[in-house]
Coordinates of C-alpha atoms in Angstrom, one line a residue:
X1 CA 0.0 0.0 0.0
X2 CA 0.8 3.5 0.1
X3 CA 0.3 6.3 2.1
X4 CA 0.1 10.0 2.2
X5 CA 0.1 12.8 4.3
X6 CA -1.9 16.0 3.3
X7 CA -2.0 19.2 5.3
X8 CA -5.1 21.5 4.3
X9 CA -5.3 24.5 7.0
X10 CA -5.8 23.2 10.4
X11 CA -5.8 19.7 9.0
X12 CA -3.3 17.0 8.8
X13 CA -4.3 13.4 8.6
X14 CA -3.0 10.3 6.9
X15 CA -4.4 8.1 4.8
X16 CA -3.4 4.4 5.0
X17 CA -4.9 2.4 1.5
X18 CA -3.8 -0.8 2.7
X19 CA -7.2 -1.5 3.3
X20 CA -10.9 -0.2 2.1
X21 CA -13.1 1.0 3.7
X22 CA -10.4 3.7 5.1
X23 CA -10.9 5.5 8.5
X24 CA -9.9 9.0 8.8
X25 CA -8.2 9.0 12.0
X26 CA -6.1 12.5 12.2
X27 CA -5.4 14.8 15.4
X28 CA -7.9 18.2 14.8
X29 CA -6.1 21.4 16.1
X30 CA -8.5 24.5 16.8
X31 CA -6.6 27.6 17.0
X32 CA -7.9 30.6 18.9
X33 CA -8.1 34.0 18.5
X34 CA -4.9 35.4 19.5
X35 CA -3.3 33.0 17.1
X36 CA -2.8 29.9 19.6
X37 CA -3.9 26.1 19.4
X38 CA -5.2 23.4 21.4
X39 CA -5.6 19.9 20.6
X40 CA -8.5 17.7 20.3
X41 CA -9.2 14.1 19.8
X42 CA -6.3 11.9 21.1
X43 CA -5.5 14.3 23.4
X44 CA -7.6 16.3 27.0
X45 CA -9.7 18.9 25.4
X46 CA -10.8 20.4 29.1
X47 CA -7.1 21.3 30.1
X48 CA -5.6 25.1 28.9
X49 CA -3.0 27.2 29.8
X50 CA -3.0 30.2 31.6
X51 CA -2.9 32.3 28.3
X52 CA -5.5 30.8 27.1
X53 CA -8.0 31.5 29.9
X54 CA -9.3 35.2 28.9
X55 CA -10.7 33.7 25.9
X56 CA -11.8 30.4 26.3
X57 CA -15.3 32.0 27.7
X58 CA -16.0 33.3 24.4
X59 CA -14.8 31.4 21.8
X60 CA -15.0 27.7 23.9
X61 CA -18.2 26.6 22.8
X62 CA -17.9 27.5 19.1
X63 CA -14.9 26.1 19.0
X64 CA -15.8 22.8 20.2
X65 CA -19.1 22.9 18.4
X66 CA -16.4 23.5 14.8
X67 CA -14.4 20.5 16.4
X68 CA -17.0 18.0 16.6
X69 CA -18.6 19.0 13.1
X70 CA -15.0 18.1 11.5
X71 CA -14.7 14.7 13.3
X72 CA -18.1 13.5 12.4
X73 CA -16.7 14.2 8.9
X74 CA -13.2 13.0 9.2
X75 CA -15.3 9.6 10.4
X76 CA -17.2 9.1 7.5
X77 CA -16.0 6.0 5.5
X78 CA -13.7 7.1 1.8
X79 CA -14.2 4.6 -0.7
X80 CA -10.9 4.4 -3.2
X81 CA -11.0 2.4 -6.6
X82 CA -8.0 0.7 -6.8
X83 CA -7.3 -0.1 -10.8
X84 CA -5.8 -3.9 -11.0
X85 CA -3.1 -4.0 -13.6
X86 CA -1.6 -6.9 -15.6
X87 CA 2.0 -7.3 -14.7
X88 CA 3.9 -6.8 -17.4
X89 CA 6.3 -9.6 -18.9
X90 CA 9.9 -9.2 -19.4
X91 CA 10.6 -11.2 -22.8
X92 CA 14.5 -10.1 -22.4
X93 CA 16.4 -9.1 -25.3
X94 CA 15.9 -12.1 -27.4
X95 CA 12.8 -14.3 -27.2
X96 CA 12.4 -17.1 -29.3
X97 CA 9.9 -19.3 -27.4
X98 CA 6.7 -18.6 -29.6
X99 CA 8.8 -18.6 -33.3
X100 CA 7.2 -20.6 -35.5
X101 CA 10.1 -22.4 -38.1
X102 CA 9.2 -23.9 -41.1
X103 CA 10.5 -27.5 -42.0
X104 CA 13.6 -26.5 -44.4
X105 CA 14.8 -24.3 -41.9
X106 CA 14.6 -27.2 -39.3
X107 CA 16.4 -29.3 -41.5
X108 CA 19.1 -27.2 -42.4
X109 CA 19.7 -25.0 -39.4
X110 CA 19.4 -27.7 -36.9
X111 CA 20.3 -30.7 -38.6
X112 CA 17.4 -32.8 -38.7
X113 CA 15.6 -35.4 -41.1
X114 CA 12.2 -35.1 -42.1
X115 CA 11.6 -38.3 -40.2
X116 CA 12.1 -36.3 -36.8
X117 CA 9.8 -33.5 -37.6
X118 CA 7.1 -36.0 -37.9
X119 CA 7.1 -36.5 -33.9
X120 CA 6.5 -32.6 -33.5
X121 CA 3.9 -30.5 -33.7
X122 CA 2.7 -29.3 -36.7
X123 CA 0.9 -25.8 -36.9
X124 CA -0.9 -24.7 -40.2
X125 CA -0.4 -21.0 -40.9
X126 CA -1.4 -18.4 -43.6
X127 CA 0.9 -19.0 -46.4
X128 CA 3.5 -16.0 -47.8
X129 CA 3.0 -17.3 -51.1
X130 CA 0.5 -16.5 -54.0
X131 CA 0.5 -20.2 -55.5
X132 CA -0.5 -21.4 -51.7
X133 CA -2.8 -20.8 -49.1
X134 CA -1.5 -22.7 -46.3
X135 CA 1.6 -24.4 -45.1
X136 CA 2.6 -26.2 -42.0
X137 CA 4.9 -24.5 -39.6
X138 CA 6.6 -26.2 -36.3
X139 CA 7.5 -23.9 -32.8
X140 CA 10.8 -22.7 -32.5
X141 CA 11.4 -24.3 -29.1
X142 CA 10.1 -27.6 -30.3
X143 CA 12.9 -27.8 -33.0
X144 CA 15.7 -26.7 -30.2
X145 CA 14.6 -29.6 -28.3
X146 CA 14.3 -31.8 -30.4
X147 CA 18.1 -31.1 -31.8
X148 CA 19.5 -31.5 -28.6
X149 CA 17.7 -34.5 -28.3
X150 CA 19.2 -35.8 -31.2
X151 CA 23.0 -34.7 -30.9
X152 CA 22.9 -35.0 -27.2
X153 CA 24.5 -31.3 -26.3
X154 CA 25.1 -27.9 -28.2
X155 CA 28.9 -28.6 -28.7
X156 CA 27.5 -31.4 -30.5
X157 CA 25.5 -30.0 -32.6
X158 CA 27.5 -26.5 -33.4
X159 CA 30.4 -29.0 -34.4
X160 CA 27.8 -30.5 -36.8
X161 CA 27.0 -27.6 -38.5
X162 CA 30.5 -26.6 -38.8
X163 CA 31.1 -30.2 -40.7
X164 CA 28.1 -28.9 -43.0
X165 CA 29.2 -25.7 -43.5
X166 CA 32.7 -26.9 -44.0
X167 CA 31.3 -29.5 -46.9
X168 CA 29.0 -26.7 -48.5
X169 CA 32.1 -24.5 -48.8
X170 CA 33.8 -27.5 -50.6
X171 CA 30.9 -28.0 -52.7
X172 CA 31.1 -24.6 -54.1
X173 CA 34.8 -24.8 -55.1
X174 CA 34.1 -27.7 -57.2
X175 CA 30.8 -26.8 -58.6
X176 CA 32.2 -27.2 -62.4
X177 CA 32.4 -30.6 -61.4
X178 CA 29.0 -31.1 -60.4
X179 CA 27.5 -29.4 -63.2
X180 CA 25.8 -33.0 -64.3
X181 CA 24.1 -33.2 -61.1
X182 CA 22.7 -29.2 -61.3
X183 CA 21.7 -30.3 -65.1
X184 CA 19.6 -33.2 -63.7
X185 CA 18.4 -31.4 -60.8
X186 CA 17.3 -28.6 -63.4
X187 CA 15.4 -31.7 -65.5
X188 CA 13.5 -32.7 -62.2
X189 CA 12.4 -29.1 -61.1
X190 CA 11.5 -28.3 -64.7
X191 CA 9.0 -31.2 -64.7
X192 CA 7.5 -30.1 -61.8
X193 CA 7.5 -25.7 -62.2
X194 CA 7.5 -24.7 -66.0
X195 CA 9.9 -23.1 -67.7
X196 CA 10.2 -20.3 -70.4
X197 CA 12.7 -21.9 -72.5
X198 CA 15.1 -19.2 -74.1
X199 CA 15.3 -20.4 -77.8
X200 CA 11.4 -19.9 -78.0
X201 CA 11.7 -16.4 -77.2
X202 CA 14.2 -15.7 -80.2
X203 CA 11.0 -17.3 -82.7
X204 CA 8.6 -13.9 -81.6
X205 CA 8.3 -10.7 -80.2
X206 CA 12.2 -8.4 -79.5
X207 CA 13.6 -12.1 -79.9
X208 CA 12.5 -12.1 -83.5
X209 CA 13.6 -8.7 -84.8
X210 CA 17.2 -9.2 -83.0
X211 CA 17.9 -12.6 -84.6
X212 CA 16.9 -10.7 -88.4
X213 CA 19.0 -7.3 -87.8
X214 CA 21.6 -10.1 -86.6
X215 CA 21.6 -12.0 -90.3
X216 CA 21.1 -8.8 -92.0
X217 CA 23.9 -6.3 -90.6
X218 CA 25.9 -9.7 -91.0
X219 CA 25.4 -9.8 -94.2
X220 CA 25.7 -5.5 -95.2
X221 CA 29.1 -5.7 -93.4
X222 CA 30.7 -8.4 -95.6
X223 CA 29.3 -6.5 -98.9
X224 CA 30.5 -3.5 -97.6
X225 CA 34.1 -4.5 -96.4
X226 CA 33.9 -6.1 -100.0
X227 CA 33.3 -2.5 -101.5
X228 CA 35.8 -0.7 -99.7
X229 CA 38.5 -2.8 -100.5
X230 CA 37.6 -2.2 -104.1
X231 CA 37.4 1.3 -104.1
X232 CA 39.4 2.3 -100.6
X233 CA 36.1 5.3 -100.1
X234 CA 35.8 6.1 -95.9
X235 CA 32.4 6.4 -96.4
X236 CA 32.0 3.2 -97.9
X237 CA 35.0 1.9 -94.5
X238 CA 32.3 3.9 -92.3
X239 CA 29.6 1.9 -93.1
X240 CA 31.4 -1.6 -93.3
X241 CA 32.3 -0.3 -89.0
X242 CA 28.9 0.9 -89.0
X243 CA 27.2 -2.9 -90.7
X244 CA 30.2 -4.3 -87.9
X245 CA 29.0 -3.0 -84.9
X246 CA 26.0 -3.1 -85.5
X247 CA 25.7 -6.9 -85.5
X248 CA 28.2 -7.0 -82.5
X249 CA 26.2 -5.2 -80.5
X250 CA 22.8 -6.9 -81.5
X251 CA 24.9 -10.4 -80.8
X252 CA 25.1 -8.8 -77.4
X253 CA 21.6 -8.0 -77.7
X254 CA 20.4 -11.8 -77.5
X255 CA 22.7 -12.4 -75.0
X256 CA 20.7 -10.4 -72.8
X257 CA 17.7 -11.6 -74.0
X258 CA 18.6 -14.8 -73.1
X259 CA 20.0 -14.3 -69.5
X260 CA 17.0 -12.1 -68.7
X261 CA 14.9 -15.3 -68.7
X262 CA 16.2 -17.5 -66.3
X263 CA 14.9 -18.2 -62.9
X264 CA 15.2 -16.0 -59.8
X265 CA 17.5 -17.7 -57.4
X266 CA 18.6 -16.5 -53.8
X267 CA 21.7 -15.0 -54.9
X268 CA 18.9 -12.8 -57.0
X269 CA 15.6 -13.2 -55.4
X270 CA 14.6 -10.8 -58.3
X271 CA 15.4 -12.2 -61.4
X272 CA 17.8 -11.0 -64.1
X273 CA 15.2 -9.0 -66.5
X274 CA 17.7 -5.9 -66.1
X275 CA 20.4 -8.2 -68.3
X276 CA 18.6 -6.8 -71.1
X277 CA 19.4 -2.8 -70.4
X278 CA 22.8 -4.0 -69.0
X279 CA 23.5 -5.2 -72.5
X280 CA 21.6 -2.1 -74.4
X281 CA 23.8 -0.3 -72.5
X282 CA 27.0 -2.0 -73.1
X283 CA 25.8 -1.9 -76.9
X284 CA 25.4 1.7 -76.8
X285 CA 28.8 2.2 -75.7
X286 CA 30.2 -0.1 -78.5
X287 CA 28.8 2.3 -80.7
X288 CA 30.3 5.0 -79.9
X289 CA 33.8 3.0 -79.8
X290 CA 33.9 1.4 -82.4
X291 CA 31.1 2.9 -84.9
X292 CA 31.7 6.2 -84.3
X293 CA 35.3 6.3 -83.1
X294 CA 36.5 4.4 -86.2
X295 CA 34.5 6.7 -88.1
X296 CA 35.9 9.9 -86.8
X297 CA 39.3 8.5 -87.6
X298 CA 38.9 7.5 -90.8
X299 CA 37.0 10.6 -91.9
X300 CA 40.5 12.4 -90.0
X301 CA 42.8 10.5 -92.0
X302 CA 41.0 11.4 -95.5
X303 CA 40.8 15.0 -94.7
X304 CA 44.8 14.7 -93.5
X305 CA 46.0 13.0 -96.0
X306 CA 43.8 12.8 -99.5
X307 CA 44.0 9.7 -102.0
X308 CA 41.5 9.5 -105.3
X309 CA 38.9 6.5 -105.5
X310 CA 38.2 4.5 -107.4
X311 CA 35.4 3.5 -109.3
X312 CA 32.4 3.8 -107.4
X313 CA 29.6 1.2 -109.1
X314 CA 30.0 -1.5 -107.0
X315 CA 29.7 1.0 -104.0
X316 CA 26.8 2.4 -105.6
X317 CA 24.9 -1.1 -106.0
X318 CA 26.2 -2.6 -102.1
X319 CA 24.3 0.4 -100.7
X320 CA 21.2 0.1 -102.5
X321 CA 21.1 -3.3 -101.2
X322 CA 21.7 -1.8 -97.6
X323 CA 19.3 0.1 -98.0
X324 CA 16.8 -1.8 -98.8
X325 CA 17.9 -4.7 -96.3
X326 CA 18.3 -2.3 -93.5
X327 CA 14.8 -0.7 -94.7
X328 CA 13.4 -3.7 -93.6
X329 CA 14.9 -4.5 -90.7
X330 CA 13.9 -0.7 -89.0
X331 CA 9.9 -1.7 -90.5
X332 CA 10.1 -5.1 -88.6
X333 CA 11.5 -3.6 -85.2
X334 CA 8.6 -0.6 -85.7
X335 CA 5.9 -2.7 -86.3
X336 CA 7.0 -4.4 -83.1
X337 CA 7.2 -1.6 -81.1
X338 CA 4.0 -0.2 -81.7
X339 CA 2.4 -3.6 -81.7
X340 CA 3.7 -3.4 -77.7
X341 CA 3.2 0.3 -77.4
X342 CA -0.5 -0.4 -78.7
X343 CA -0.7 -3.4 -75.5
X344 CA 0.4 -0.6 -73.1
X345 CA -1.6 2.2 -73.4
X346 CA 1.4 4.7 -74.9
X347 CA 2.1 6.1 -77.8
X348 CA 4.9 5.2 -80.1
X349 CA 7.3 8.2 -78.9
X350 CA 6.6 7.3 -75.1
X351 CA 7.3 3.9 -75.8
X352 CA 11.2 4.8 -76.7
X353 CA 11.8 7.2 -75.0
X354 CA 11.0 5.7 -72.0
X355 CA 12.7 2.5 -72.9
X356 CA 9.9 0.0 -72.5
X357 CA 12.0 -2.7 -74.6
X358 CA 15.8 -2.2 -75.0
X359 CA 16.2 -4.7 -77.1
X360 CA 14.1 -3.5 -79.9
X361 CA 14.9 0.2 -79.0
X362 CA 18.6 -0.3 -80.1
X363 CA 17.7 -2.1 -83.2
X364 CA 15.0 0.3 -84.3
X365 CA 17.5 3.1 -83.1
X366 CA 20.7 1.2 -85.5
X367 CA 18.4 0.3 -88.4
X368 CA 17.2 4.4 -88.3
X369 CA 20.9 5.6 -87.8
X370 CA 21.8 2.8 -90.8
X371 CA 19.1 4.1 -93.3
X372 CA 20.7 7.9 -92.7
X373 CA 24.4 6.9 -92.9
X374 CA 23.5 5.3 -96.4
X375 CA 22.1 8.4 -97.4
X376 CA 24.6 10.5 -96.3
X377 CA 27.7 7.9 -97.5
X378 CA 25.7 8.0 -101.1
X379 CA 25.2 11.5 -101.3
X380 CA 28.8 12.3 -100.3
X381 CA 30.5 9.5 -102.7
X382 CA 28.4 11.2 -105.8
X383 CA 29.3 14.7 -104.7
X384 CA 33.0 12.6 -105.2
X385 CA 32.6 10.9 -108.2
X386 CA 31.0 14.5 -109.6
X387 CA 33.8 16.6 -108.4
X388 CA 36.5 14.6 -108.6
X389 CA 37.1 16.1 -104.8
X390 CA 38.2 13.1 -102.6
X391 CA 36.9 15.3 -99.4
X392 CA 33.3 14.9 -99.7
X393 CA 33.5 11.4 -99.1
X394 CA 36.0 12.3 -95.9
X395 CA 33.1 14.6 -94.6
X396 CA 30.6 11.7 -95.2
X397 CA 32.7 9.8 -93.2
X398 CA 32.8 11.9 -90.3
X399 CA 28.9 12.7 -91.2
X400 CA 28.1 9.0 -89.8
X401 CA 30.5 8.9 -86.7
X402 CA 28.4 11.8 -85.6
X403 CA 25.1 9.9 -86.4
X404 CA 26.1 6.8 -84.8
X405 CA 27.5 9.1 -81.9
X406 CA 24.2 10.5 -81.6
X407 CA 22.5 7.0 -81.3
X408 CA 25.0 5.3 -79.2
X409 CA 24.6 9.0 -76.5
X410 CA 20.6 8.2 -76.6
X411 CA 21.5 4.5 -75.9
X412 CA 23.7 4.8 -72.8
X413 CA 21.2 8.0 -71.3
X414 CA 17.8 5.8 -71.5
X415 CA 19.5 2.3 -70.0
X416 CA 21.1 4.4 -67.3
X417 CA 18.1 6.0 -66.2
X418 CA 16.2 2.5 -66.6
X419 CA 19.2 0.5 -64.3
X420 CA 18.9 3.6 -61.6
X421 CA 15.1 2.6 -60.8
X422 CA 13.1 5.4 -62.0
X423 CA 9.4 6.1 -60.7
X424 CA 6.3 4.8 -62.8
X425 CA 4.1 7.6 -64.4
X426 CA 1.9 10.1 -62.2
X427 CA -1.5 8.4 -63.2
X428 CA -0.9 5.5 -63.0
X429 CA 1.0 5.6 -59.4
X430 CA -2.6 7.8 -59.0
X431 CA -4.3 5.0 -60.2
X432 CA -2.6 2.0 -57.4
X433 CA -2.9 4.9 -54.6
X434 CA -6.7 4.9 -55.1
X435 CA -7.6 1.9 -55.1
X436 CA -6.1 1.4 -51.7
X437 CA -7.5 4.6 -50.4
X438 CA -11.1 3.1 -51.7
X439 CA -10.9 -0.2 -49.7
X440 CA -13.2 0.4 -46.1
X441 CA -10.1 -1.6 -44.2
X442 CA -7.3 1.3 -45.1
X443 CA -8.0 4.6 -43.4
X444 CA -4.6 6.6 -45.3
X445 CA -1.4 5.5 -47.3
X446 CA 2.2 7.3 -46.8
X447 CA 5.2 7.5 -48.5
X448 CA 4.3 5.4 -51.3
X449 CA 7.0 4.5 -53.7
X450 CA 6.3 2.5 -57.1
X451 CA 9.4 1.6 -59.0
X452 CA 10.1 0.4 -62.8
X453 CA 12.0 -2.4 -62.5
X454 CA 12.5 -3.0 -66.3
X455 CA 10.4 -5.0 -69.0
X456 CA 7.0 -3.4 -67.2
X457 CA 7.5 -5.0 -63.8
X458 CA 6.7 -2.8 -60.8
X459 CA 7.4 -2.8 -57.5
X460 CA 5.3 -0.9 -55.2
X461 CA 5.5 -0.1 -51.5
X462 CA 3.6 2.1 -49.0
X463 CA 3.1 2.5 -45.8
X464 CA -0.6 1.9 -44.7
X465 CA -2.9 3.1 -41.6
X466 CA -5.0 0.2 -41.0
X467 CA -9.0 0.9 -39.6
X468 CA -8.3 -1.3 -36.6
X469 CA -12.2 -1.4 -36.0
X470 CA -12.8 -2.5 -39.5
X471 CA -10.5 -5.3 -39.1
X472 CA -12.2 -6.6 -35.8
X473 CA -15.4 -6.4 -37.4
X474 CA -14.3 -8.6 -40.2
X475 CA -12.6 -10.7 -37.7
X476 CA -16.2 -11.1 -35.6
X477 CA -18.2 -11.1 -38.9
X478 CA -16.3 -15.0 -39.4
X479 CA -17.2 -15.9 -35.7
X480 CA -20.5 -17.0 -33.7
X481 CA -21.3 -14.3 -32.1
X482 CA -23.6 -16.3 -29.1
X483 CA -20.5 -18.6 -28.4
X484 CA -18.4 -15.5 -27.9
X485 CA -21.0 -14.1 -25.8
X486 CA -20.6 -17.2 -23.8
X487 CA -16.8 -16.7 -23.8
X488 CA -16.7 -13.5 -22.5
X489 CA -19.8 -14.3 -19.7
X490 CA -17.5 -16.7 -18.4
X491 CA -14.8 -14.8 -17.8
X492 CA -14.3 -14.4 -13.9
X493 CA -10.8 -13.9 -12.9
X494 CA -7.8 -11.7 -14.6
X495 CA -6.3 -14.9 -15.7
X496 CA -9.2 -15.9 -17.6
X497 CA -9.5 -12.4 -18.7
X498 CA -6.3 -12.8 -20.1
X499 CA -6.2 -15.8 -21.9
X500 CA -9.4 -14.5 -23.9
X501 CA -7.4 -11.3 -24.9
X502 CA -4.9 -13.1 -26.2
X503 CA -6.0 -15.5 -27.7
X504 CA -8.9 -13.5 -29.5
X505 CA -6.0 -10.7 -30.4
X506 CA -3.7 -13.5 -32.1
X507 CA -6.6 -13.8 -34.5
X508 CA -7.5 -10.3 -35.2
X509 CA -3.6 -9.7 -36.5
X510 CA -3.9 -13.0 -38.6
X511 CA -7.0 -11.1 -39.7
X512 CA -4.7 -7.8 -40.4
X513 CA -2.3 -10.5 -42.1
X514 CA -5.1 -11.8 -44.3
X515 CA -6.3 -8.2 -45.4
X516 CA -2.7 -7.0 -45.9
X517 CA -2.6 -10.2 -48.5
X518 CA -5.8 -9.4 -49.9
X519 CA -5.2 -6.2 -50.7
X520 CA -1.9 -7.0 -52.3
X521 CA -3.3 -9.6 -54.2
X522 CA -6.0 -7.2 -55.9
X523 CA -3.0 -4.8 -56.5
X524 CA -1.7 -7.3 -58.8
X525 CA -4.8 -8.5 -60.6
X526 CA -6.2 -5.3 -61.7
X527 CA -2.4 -3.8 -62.7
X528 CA -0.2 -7.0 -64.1
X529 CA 2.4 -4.4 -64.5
X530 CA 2.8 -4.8 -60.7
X531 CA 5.1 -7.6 -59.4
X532 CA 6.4 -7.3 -56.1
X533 CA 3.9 -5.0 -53.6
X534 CA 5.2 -4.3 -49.9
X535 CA 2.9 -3.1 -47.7
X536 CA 3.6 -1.8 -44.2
X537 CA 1.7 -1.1 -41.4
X538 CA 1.8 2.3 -40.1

């Protein structure tokens, strides 16, 4: 109990809360006139001093009379509420008794066979996982024990999984040699998930126009490299680089394509689609190297130092075919990308300019920069052959090393920005923000953040301010009301009290759980742009 000790005037009593109803039991002083006091109660009221004599005629019976009005009211019974509160637990600084472990984890961090999680307890628990609803989980402290029970001490069972850990290490180092095993491991787990098998992609969609620009640039360079050692023109050297790097970099190109469609593993929980601008961007810097570099040079060279050329027919003819092959290949890889643009909602500008498909941007943006360097390279070699002036075709030389420099600057801005994780567009980050904001359970969204992750996948995350009454409703719409009512009549004492609590508040924040999953699910269903949603609660 407690006790304190008030002093109000001519009052001082204490208050002992050890026990209710509580007796005021305090020593009243009355002070007289001329500023002295007597004592009443525990003490002889009828004895005074000889200063006090004068006036205890006058003021003696009011006095008293005051006195007994303030003990009949110091007597009168106080009734105190005391508030009974639940002692609060100390978990300590780590507290792993209530953990729930699922069984890989048992197996591998502790050791274990399947056969001895079969003894424990299983617990079936909302599943993380959109292709699941439920998996089985085991407690924490039932796996601990059931390891020791199994090695027979810690020491054992640390020196255990330092053997393991020691023999993964191994396994690593010498994972060339185990490539048979991966390969057949592969076989099994593509039976059992599918697969997107990378030579099917190369038969449609970026796939398709980066194998033709591959056959036809292929092609233009060894007719051109033909020409130029005919007729030694640096336009005609130009576009032999130009045919050159161009198939280079679109060889890169389905490289990318390739890598971007393997499987997420742990080392990339995310996948690889970002291989694609990693290699758009790599090809965009290969254009400027060797397309425009060597272009620049040459172009330098023939200013510098002069020499006549010779016939120009053949050159004449080989570009003409260029142009018409390349002419193709820039109407394949547009048709694409407004086929896509069309599928997305944006116009054919957007499209590129935000970089929707690298792949096909850097063939569209080759086969556009090839159709102008023919021009100019023609143009330049008859202003030659007219003339007789062997500088034209110099200045047409340097005319395409600043087209392809162009292309390859465009190139290496738009994968950068891509690779840096850029925001998604105002409406439609409006667009995902309202249609949390319209679901009854949220009451507000902060600090959302929606990132492009390349090849239209989104990741979105906000932090959300649940309705906590909305989710207990939901929680009590799924229950029978008359058997909670029961529950809750039957609760008695504060440990009954408390068992209800707690076991009725584990369920309402599975309840939050299953809304959170709900509302990430409908996220990705009405927007398949959006992959990966993380939602926090505020």
């Amino acid at each position: 109990g407690w006790q304190a000790s008030m002093k109000s005037g001519s009052l001082s009593y204490i208050i002992p809360c050890n026990r209710l109803p509580v007796q005021l039991m305090s020593q009243v002083r009355v002070y007289t006139s001329n500023g002295q006091k007597k004592d009443l109660g525990s003490e002889d009221t009828n004895g005074s001093t000889p200063q006090e004599t004068p006036h205890k005629v006058g003021t003696g019976r009011q006095d008293m009379s005051n006195a007994g009005q303030k003990q009949s009211f110091l007597k009168e019974p106080i009734q105190v509420k005391v508030k009974a509160v639940l002692k609060k637990r100390e978990y300590g600084p780590k507290y792993t008794q209530n953990n729930f472990i699922t069984g890989v984890r048992a197996i591998n961090e502790f050791c274990l066979k399947s056969s001895d999680l079969d003894q424990l307890r299983k617990i079936k628990r909302r599943s993380p996982h959109d292709d699941t609803e439920t998996f089985t989980v085991y407690l924490r402290s039932d796996v601990e024990a059931k390891s020791l029970e199994v090695w027979g001490s810690p020491e054992a069972l640390a020196r255990e999984r330092k053997r393991r850990k020691e023999a993964e290490i191994k396994y690593r180092e010498n994972l060339f040699r185990n490539q048979r095993l991966l390969r057949e491991y592969k076989e099994f787990f593509g039976n059992t998930k599918p697969r997107s098998s990378a030579a099917a992609m190369f038969f449609k969609g970026p796939g398709k126009v980066v194998m033709v620009a591959i056959c036809i640039n292929g092609l233009n360079f060894f007719f051109k490299l033909l020409a130029w050692v005919y007729t030694g023109s640096a336009s005609m050297f130009s576009e032999a680089i130009h045919s050159l790097a161009d198939t280079c970099n679109q060889a890169l190109l389905a490289l990318g394509i390739s890598q971007s469609a393997r499987t997420p593993d742990p080392s990339h929980p995310y996948g690889f689609t970002n291989m694609r601008y990693i290699a758009s961007l790599i090809s965009g810097v290969g254009i400027f190297m060797m397309g425009a570099g060597l272009s620049w040079y040459h172009g330098i060279i023939g200013l510098l130092h002069p020499h006549p050329i010779e016939s120009l027919l053949w050159a004449y003819c080989i570009l003409a075919g260029s142009l018409v092959s390349e002419g193709a290949t820039l109407l394949v890889a547009i048709n694409e990308i407004r086929r896509s643009a069309r599928a997305k909602g944006l116009s054919f500008y957007q499209y590129v300019v935000q970089s929707r498909d690298p792949s096909t941007n850097v063939v569209l943006l080759e086969d556009a920069a090839a159709v102008l360097s023919v021009a100019v390279a023609a143009t330049c070699m008859g202003l030659t052959s007219l003339t007789g002036n062997p500088y034209y075709d110099s200045v047409g030389s340097l005319g395409v090393g600043t087209l392809l420099g162009t292309v390859s600057a465009f190139l290496i801005y738009t994968n950068t920005e891509a690779l840096l994780g850029r925001s998604i567009q105002p409406e439609q980050l409006q667009r995902l923000t309202e249609l949390l904001e319209s679901d009854p359970v949220v009451r507000a969204i902060h600090d959302v953040k929606a990132t492009d992750m390349g090849m239209s996948k989104v990741r979105f995350k906000a932090e959300v301010d649940f309705d906590g009454r909305v989710v207990t409703r939901s929680y009590l719409e799924k229950q029978d009301i008359e058997l909670l009512l029961q529950e809750i009549q039957q609760v008695k004492t504060l440990e009954e009290l408390e068992a209800f609590m707690l076991k009725h508040g584990e369920n309402i924040v599975d309840t939050l759980g299953a809304e959170v999953d709900r509302l990430e699910k409908d996220l990705k269903q009405r927007n398949p742009d959006v992959r990966h949603v993380d939602l926090e609660i505020l």
